[in-house]
Coordinates of C-alpha atoms and ligand atoms in Angstrom, one line a residue:
X21 CA 12.3 23.6 -4.8
X22 CA 9.4 22.2 -6.8
X23 CA 8.5 23.6 -10.1
X24 CA 4.7 24.4 -10.4
X25 CA 2.7 21.9 -12.3
X26 CA 4.9 18.8 -11.8
X27 CA 4.1 15.3 -11.2
X28 CA 6.4 15.6 -8.3
X29 CA 4.1 18.0 -6.4
X30 CA 1.9 15.0 -5.2
X31 CA 4.8 13.5 -3.3
X32 CA 4.1 14.8 0.2
X33 CA 7.1 15.3 2.5
X34 CA 9.7 13.6 0.1
X35 CA 11.9 16.6 -1.0
X36 CA 15.1 14.6 -0.7
X37 CA 13.7 11.8 -2.9
X38 CA 12.4 14.3 -5.5
X39 CA 15.8 15.9 -5.6
X40 CA 17.6 12.6 -6.5
X41 CA 15.0 11.5 -9.2
X42 CA 15.4 15.1 -10.8
X43 CA 18.9 14.7 -10.9
X44 CA 18.6 11.3 -12.5
X45 CA 16.3 12.8 -15.1
X46 CA 18.6 15.8 -16.0
X47 CA 21.4 13.3 -16.5
X48 CA 19.2 11.0 -18.6
X49 CA 18.6 13.9 -21.0
X50 CA 22.3 14.2 -21.6
X51 CA 23.5 12.9 -25.0
X52 CA 24.7 9.6 -24.1
X53 CA 21.7 8.7 -21.9
X54 CA 21.8 5.2 -21.8
X55 CA 25.3 5.6 -19.7
X56 CA 23.9 8.2 -17.3
X57 CA 20.5 6.4 -16.4
X58 CA 20.1 4.2 -13.6
X59 CA 18.2 1.0 -15.1
X60 CA 16.8 -0.2 -11.8
X61 CA 15.6 1.6 -8.8
X62 CA 14.4 0.1 -5.6
X63 CA 12.0 2.5 -3.9
X64 CA 11.3 1.8 -0.2
X65 CA 9.2 3.4 2.5
X66 CA 6.7 2.7 5.3
X67 CA 3.1 1.9 4.2
X68 CA 1.4 5.3 3.0
X69 CA 4.7 7.1 2.4
X70 CA 3.9 7.1 -1.4
X71 CA 6.1 4.4 -2.9
X72 CA 4.0 3.7 -6.0
X73 CA 3.0 7.4 -6.2
X74 CA 6.8 8.2 -6.7
X75 CA 7.4 5.4 -8.8
X76 CA 4.5 6.4 -11.2
X77 CA 5.5 10.2 -10.9
X78 CA 9.1 9.1 -12.1
X79 CA 7.6 7.0 -14.8
X80 CA 5.7 10.1 -16.0
X81 CA 8.7 12.4 -16.0
X82 CA 10.8 9.7 -18.1
X83 CA 8.0 9.7 -20.8
X84 CA 6.6 13.1 -20.8
X85 CA 8.4 15.6 -23.2
X86 CA 8.3 18.2 -20.4
X87 CA 9.8 15.9 -17.9
X88 CA 6.5 15.3 -15.9
X89 CA 4.0 18.1 -16.6
X90 CA 1.2 16.3 -15.2
X91 CA -1.2 17.4 -17.8
X92 CA -0.1 16.3 -21.3
X93 CA -1.6 13.1 -23.0
X94 CA 1.6 11.0 -22.2
X95 CA 1.4 11.9 -18.4
X96 CA -2.4 11.1 -18.4
X97 CA -1.8 7.9 -20.3
X98 CA 0.8 6.7 -17.8
X99 CA -1.4 7.6 -14.9
X100 CA -4.3 5.7 -16.2
X101 CA -2.0 2.6 -17.0
X102 CA -2.8 3.3 -20.9
X103 CA 0.7 4.0 -22.1
X104 CA 2.4 1.6 -24.6
X105 CA 5.8 2.1 -23.0
X106 CA 4.9 1.7 -19.4
X107 CA 3.9 -1.5 -17.4
X108 CA 2.6 -1.1 -14.2
X109 CA 2.5 -4.3 -12.2
X110 CA 0.0 -4.3 -9.3
X111 CA -0.4 -7.7 -7.5
X112 CA -3.8 -8.7 -6.2
X113 CA -2.7 -12.2 -5.1
X114 CA -0.1 -12.9 -2.3
X115 CA 2.6 -13.3 -4.7
X116 CA 4.3 -12.4 -8.1
X117 CA 5.2 -15.8 -9.8
X118 CA 7.9 -16.7 -12.2
X119 CA 5.4 -17.2 -15.2
X120 CA 4.0 -13.9 -14.5
X121 CA 7.5 -12.3 -14.7
X122 CA 8.5 -14.3 -17.9
X123 CA 5.4 -13.0 -19.6
X124 CA 6.2 -9.5 -18.4
X125 CA 9.7 -9.9 -19.9
X126 CA 8.6 -10.8 -23.3
X127 CA 6.1 -7.9 -23.3
X128 CA 8.8 -5.6 -22.3
X129 CA 11.5 -7.1 -24.7
X130 CA 10.4 -4.6 -27.7
X131 CA 12.1 -1.2 -28.0
X132 CA 10.0 1.6 -26.7
X133 CA 7.5 2.9 -29.3
X134 CA 8.4 6.6 -29.0
X135 CA 12.1 5.9 -29.0
X136 CA 12.4 7.2 -25.3
X137 CA 12.2 5.0 -22.4
X138 CA 10.3 1.9 -21.5
X139 CA 9.4 1.8 -17.8
X140 CA 8.1 -0.9 -15.7
X141 CA 6.7 -0.3 -12.2
X142 CA 6.5 -3.2 -9.9
X143 CA 4.4 -2.0 -6.9
X144 CA 4.8 -5.1 -4.7
X145 CA 8.4 -6.3 -5.6
X146 CA 8.4 -7.8 -2.0
X147 CA 5.8 -10.2 -3.3
X148 CA 8.2 -11.7 -5.9
X149 CA 8.8 -15.4 -5.3
X150 CA 12.4 -16.5 -5.2
X151 CA 12.1 -18.0 -8.8
X152 CA 10.4 -15.0 -10.0
X153 CA 13.0 -12.8 -8.6
X154 CA 15.7 -14.8 -10.4
X155 CA 14.1 -14.6 -13.6
X156 CA 14.1 -10.7 -13.3
X157 CA 17.7 -10.5 -12.5
X158 CA 19.2 -10.8 -15.9
X159 CA 16.7 -7.9 -17.2
X160 CA 17.5 -5.6 -14.6
X161 CA 21.2 -5.5 -15.0
X162 CA 21.2 -5.5 -18.7
X163 CA 23.6 -2.5 -19.7
X164 CA 22.6 -0.1 -22.4
X165 CA 18.8 -1.3 -22.4
X166 CA 16.2 1.7 -22.8
X167 CA 14.1 0.0 -19.9
X168 CA 13.8 1.3 -16.6
X169 CA 12.9 -0.8 -13.7
X170 CA 11.0 0.7 -10.7
X171 CA 10.6 -1.8 -7.9
X172 CA 8.6 -0.8 -4.8
X173 CA 8.8 -2.5 -1.5
X174 CA 8.6 -1.6 2.3
X175 CA 12.2 -2.2 3.2
X176 CA 15.4 -3.2 1.7
X177 CA 15.2 -6.6 3.5
X178 CA 11.9 -7.4 1.7
X179 CA 13.5 -8.1 -1.5
X180 CA 16.2 -10.7 -2.3
X181 CA 19.9 -9.5 -1.9
X182 CA 20.7 -10.4 -5.4
X183 CA 17.9 -7.8 -6.5
X184 CA 18.6 -5.2 -4.2
X185 CA 22.2 -5.2 -4.9
X186 CA 21.5 -4.5 -8.6
X187 CA 19.1 -1.5 -7.9
X188 CA 19.9 1.9 -6.8
X189 CA 18.0 2.6 -3.5
X190 CA 15.6 5.5 -3.1
X191 CA 14.4 5.8 0.4
X192 CA 10.9 7.6 1.2
X193 CA 10.1 8.6 4.8
X194 CA 6.8 8.9 6.6
X195 CA 5.6 12.4 6.0
X196 CA 4.9 14.8 8.9
X197 CA 1.0 15.1 10.0
X198 CA 1.3 18.8 8.9
X199 CA 2.4 17.9 5.3
X200 CA -0.4 15.4 5.0
X201 CA -3.1 17.8 6.5
X202 CA -2.0 20.3 4.0
X203 CA -2.3 18.2 1.0
X204 CA -5.7 16.7 2.1
X205 CA -6.8 20.5 2.5
X206 CA -5.3 22.0 -0.7
X207 CA -5.4 19.0 -3.0
X208 CA -8.6 17.1 -1.8
X209 CA -10.6 20.2 -0.5
X210 CA -11.2 18.3 2.8
X211 CA -12.2 20.8 5.7
X212 CA -9.1 21.5 7.7
X213 CA -10.5 20.1 11.0
X214 CA -11.4 16.7 9.5
X215 CA -8.1 16.9 7.5
X216 CA -5.9 17.4 10.8
X217 CA -7.8 14.5 12.7
X218 CA -7.3 12.0 9.6
X219 CA -3.7 12.8 9.2
X220 CA -3.1 12.4 12.9
X221 CA -4.7 9.1 13.5
X222 CA -3.5 7.6 10.1
X223 CA 0.0 8.7 11.2
X224 CA 1.3 10.0 8.2
X225 CA -0.3 7.3 5.7
X226 CA -1.7 9.6 2.9
X227 CA -3.9 7.0 1.5
X228 CA -5.5 6.0 4.5
X229 CA -5.8 9.6 5.6
X230 CA -7.7 10.5 2.6
X231 CA -9.7 7.3 2.6
X232 CA -10.9 8.2 6.1
X233 CA -11.7 11.7 5.6
X234 CA -13.7 11.0 2.3
X235 CA -15.5 7.7 3.3
X236 CA -18.3 7.7 6.0
X237 CA -18.4 4.0 6.5
X238 CA -14.6 4.0 7.1
X239 CA -15.1 6.6 9.8
X240 CA -18.1 4.5 11.3
X241 CA -16.1 1.4 11.3
X242 CA -13.0 3.0 12.7
X243 CA -15.3 4.4 15.6
X244 CA -16.3 0.9 16.3
X245 CA -12.8 -0.5 16.3
X246 CA -11.5 2.2 18.6
X247 CA -14.3 1.1 21.3
X248 CA -12.8 -2.3 21.4
X249 CA -10.1 -1.9 23.8
X250 CA -12.4 0.1 26.1
X251 CA -14.6 -3.3 26.3
X252 CA -12.2 -5.9 27.2
X253 CA -13.5 -6.5 30.7
X254 CA -13.4 -10.3 30.7
X255 CA -12.1 -13.1 28.5
X256 CA -15.5 -13.7 27.2
X257 CA -15.5 -9.9 26.1
X258 CA -12.1 -10.5 24.5
X259 CA -13.3 -13.2 22.2
X260 CA -16.3 -11.1 21.3
X261 CA -14.0 -8.0 20.6
X262 CA -12.1 -10.4 18.3
X263 CA -15.1 -11.8 16.5
X264 CA -16.6 -8.2 16.1
X265 CA -13.2 -7.1 14.7
X266 CA -13.0 -9.9 12.1
X267 CA -16.8 -9.5 11.1
X268 CA -16.3 -5.7 10.7
X269 CA -13.4 -6.2 8.4
X270 CA -14.8 -9.2 6.5
X271 CA -18.2 -7.3 5.7
X272 CA -16.2 -4.1 4.4
X273 CA -14.1 -6.5 2.2
X274 CA -17.1 -8.4 0.7
X275 CA -18.9 -5.2 0.3
X276 CA -15.9 -3.7 -1.8
X277 CA -15.1 -6.8 -3.8
X278 CA -18.5 -8.4 -4.7
X279 CA -19.3 -6.0 -7.4
X280 CA -15.9 -6.1 -9.0
X281 CA -15.7 -9.9 -8.9
X282 CA -18.9 -10.1 -10.8
X283 CA -17.7 -7.7 -13.3
X284 CA -14.5 -9.5 -14.1
X285 CA -16.2 -12.7 -14.4
X286 CA -18.8 -11.2 -16.8
X287 CA -15.9 -9.8 -18.8
X288 CA -14.2 -13.0 -19.0
X289 CA -17.2 -14.9 -20.1
X290 CA -17.7 -12.4 -22.9
X291 CA -14.2 -13.0 -24.0
X292 CA -15.3 -16.5 -24.1
X293 CA -18.3 -15.8 -26.2
X294 CA -20.9 -16.4 -23.7
X295 CA -24.5 -16.1 -25.1
X296 CA -23.1 -17.2 -28.5
X297 CA -23.5 -20.9 -29.1
X298 CA -21.8 -22.0 -25.8
X299 CA -19.1 -23.6 -27.9
X300 CA -16.6 -21.2 -26.6
X301 CA -17.1 -22.1 -23.1
X302 CA -16.2 -25.6 -24.2
X303 CA -12.9 -24.7 -25.1
X304 CA -11.4 -23.6 -21.7
X305 CA -13.9 -21.0 -20.6
X306 CA -15.1 -23.1 -17.6
X307 CA -11.5 -23.5 -16.5
X308 CA -10.6 -19.7 -17.0
X309 CA -13.5 -18.8 -14.6
X310 CA -12.4 -21.4 -12.1
X311 CA -8.9 -19.9 -12.1
X312 CA -10.3 -16.3 -12.0
X313 CA -12.4 -17.5 -9.0
X314 CA -9.4 -18.7 -7.4
X315 CA -7.6 -15.5 -7.8
X316 CA -10.6 -13.5 -6.4
X317 CA -10.4 -15.5 -3.3
X318 CA -6.8 -15.2 -2.7
X319 CA -7.3 -11.3 -3.3
X320 CA -10.2 -11.2 -0.8
X321 CA -7.9 -13.1 1.7
X322 CA -5.1 -10.7 1.3
X323 CA -7.5 -7.6 1.5
X324 CA -8.9 -9.2 5.0
X325 CA -5.6 -9.6 6.2
X326 CA -4.4 -6.0 5.1
X327 CA -7.5 -4.6 6.6
X328 CA -7.3 -6.2 10.0
X329 CA -3.7 -5.0 9.9
X330 CA -5.0 -1.3 9.2
X331 CA -7.2 -1.8 12.3
X332 CA -4.6 -3.2 14.5
X333 CA -2.7 0.0 13.6
X334 CA -5.7 1.9 14.9
X335 CA -6.0 0.2 18.0
X336 CA -2.2 0.6 18.6
X337 CA -3.0 4.3 18.3
X338 CA -5.1 3.7 21.3
X339 CA -2.4 2.4 23.6
X340 CA 0.0 5.0 22.1
X341 CA -2.3 7.7 23.4
X342 CA -2.6 6.2 26.9
X343 CA 1.1 5.8 27.0
X344 CA 1.3 9.6 26.5
X345 CA -1.1 10.4 28.9
X346 CA 0.6 8.1 31.7
X347 CA 3.9 9.9 30.7
X348 CA 2.0 13.3 31.6
X349 CA 1.7 14.3 28.0
X350 CA -2.2 14.8 27.4
X351 CA -1.6 17.2 24.7
X352 CA -0.1 14.6 22.5
X353 CA -3.4 12.7 22.1
X354 CA -4.1 11.9 18.5
X355 CA -7.6 10.3 18.8
X356 CA -9.1 13.5 20.1
X357 CA -12.4 12.1 19.5
X358 CA -12.3 9.8 22.6
X359 CA -9.9 11.8 24.7
X360 CA -11.9 11.6 27.9
X361 CA -12.0 7.7 27.7
X362 CA -8.4 7.4 26.8
X363 CA -7.6 9.5 30.0
X364 CA -9.7 7.5 32.2
X365 CA -8.1 4.3 30.9
X366 CA -4.5 5.7 31.4
X367 CA -5.5 6.3 35.0
X368 CA -7.3 2.9 35.8
X369 CA -4.5 0.6 34.3
X370 CA -1.1 0.1 35.4
X371 CA 1.7 2.1 33.3
X372 CA 3.9 -0.9 32.6
X373 CA 1.2 -3.0 30.9
X374 CA 0.8 -0.4 28.1
X375 CA 4.1 -1.1 26.4
X376 CA 3.2 -5.0 26.7
X377 CA 0.0 -4.4 24.8
X378 CA 1.8 -2.5 22.2
X379 CA 4.2 -5.2 21.6
X380 CA 1.4 -7.7 21.7
X381 CA -0.3 -5.8 18.8
X382 CA 2.9 -5.7 16.6
X383 CA 3.5 -9.3 17.3
X384 CA 0.0 -10.0 16.2
X385 CA 0.7 -8.1 12.8
X386 CA 3.8 -10.0 12.3
X387 CA 1.8 -13.3 12.7
X388 CA -0.9 -12.2 10.3
X389 CA 1.7 -11.3 7.7
X390 CA 2.9 -14.9 8.0
X391 CA -0.6 -16.0 7.2
X392 CA -1.7 -16.8 10.8
X393 CA -5.5 -17.5 10.7
X394 CA -7.2 -13.9 11.3
X395 CA -9.8 -14.9 13.8
X396 CA -7.4 -17.0 16.0
X397 CA -4.7 -14.1 16.0
X398 CA -7.2 -11.6 17.0
X399 CA -8.5 -13.7 19.9
X400 CA -5.1 -14.5 21.2
X401 CA -4.4 -10.6 20.9
X402 CA -7.5 -9.4 22.6
X403 CA -6.8 -11.8 25.4
X404 CA -3.6 -10.4 25.9
X405 CA -4.9 -6.8 25.6
X406 CA -7.7 -7.9 28.1
X407 CA -5.2 -8.3 31.0
X408 CA -4.8 -5.5 33.5
Ligands
LIG30 ZN1 3.5 15.6 -19.4

């Protein structure tokens, strides 16, 4: 079905969605394009299914003279966020505010430079505040406009009804282990055995699978996290495990953001004429730095939450495996590196508690998503997991 050398090739296991996008594309190239094209799309799918990749591929296909060859200057410019007619909104903070949307709307009010489409990709439409979403409404329903909106969110329910009723819905699915393994081997040159392991433990999340397969520190941290369920012999141990988890994640986040934070501040100071006479700093520079630092802090907070969530998903695979073994299906273990430990755990813990433990993990994830304090949430969870 897929044409060789197309931007859609990278969308793993999404044949149905690709077909819909291709149909929309061929409709858009007919004479009366503005009548045929859907101007607002809402792309949903579980984390890792490739929502933003799908949106980006569609943006490339709309802009590219060859409908998304993936290699021409237009395709490359879209991919590196350097195309004049494509806006890619990635949110580092916890929400997209109304001021940001208003600013965006004034930027995209101009006709596209090449006479084709103007495309806006919003990767986290679920983070739009209510007033920001309302500011968007009019823009996404404007008939005859040359702008195409590609909004991404985990599920339909993560965006306001007013927004979703104005969008065409495109649903992505979690790709199979096999599809993820294949893409890691073929596209990223990862050894088949490692690719298979990464695809299984990442449960179809392509980005995580690739990150795990290619980053040693992540593999090391994952090993430590997967030991935690085995160390919950007492309440004291449970508190220790929570602390270990939060420390691991915080260190990882700090390491990855320190460098970037510094560079951003330097760039901002340069823009305000640092080192010249110091006068520039007097006119708003210090305030801008303070604002940037505030944003960086909120980004780090979000990254810690996201990483703890990832670690909790990893831990959930431990209990998933235990449940499989308790159901007599040893062959379904995905954490093959701690197979013996899982089998032993399954035989020494009562079956009925395994599901309780998995629900406790999911409840903790929900609490974290609602801004519960990370350490406190992890402590409460580990105490529940420590019960026989
Ligand atoms: Zn192209």
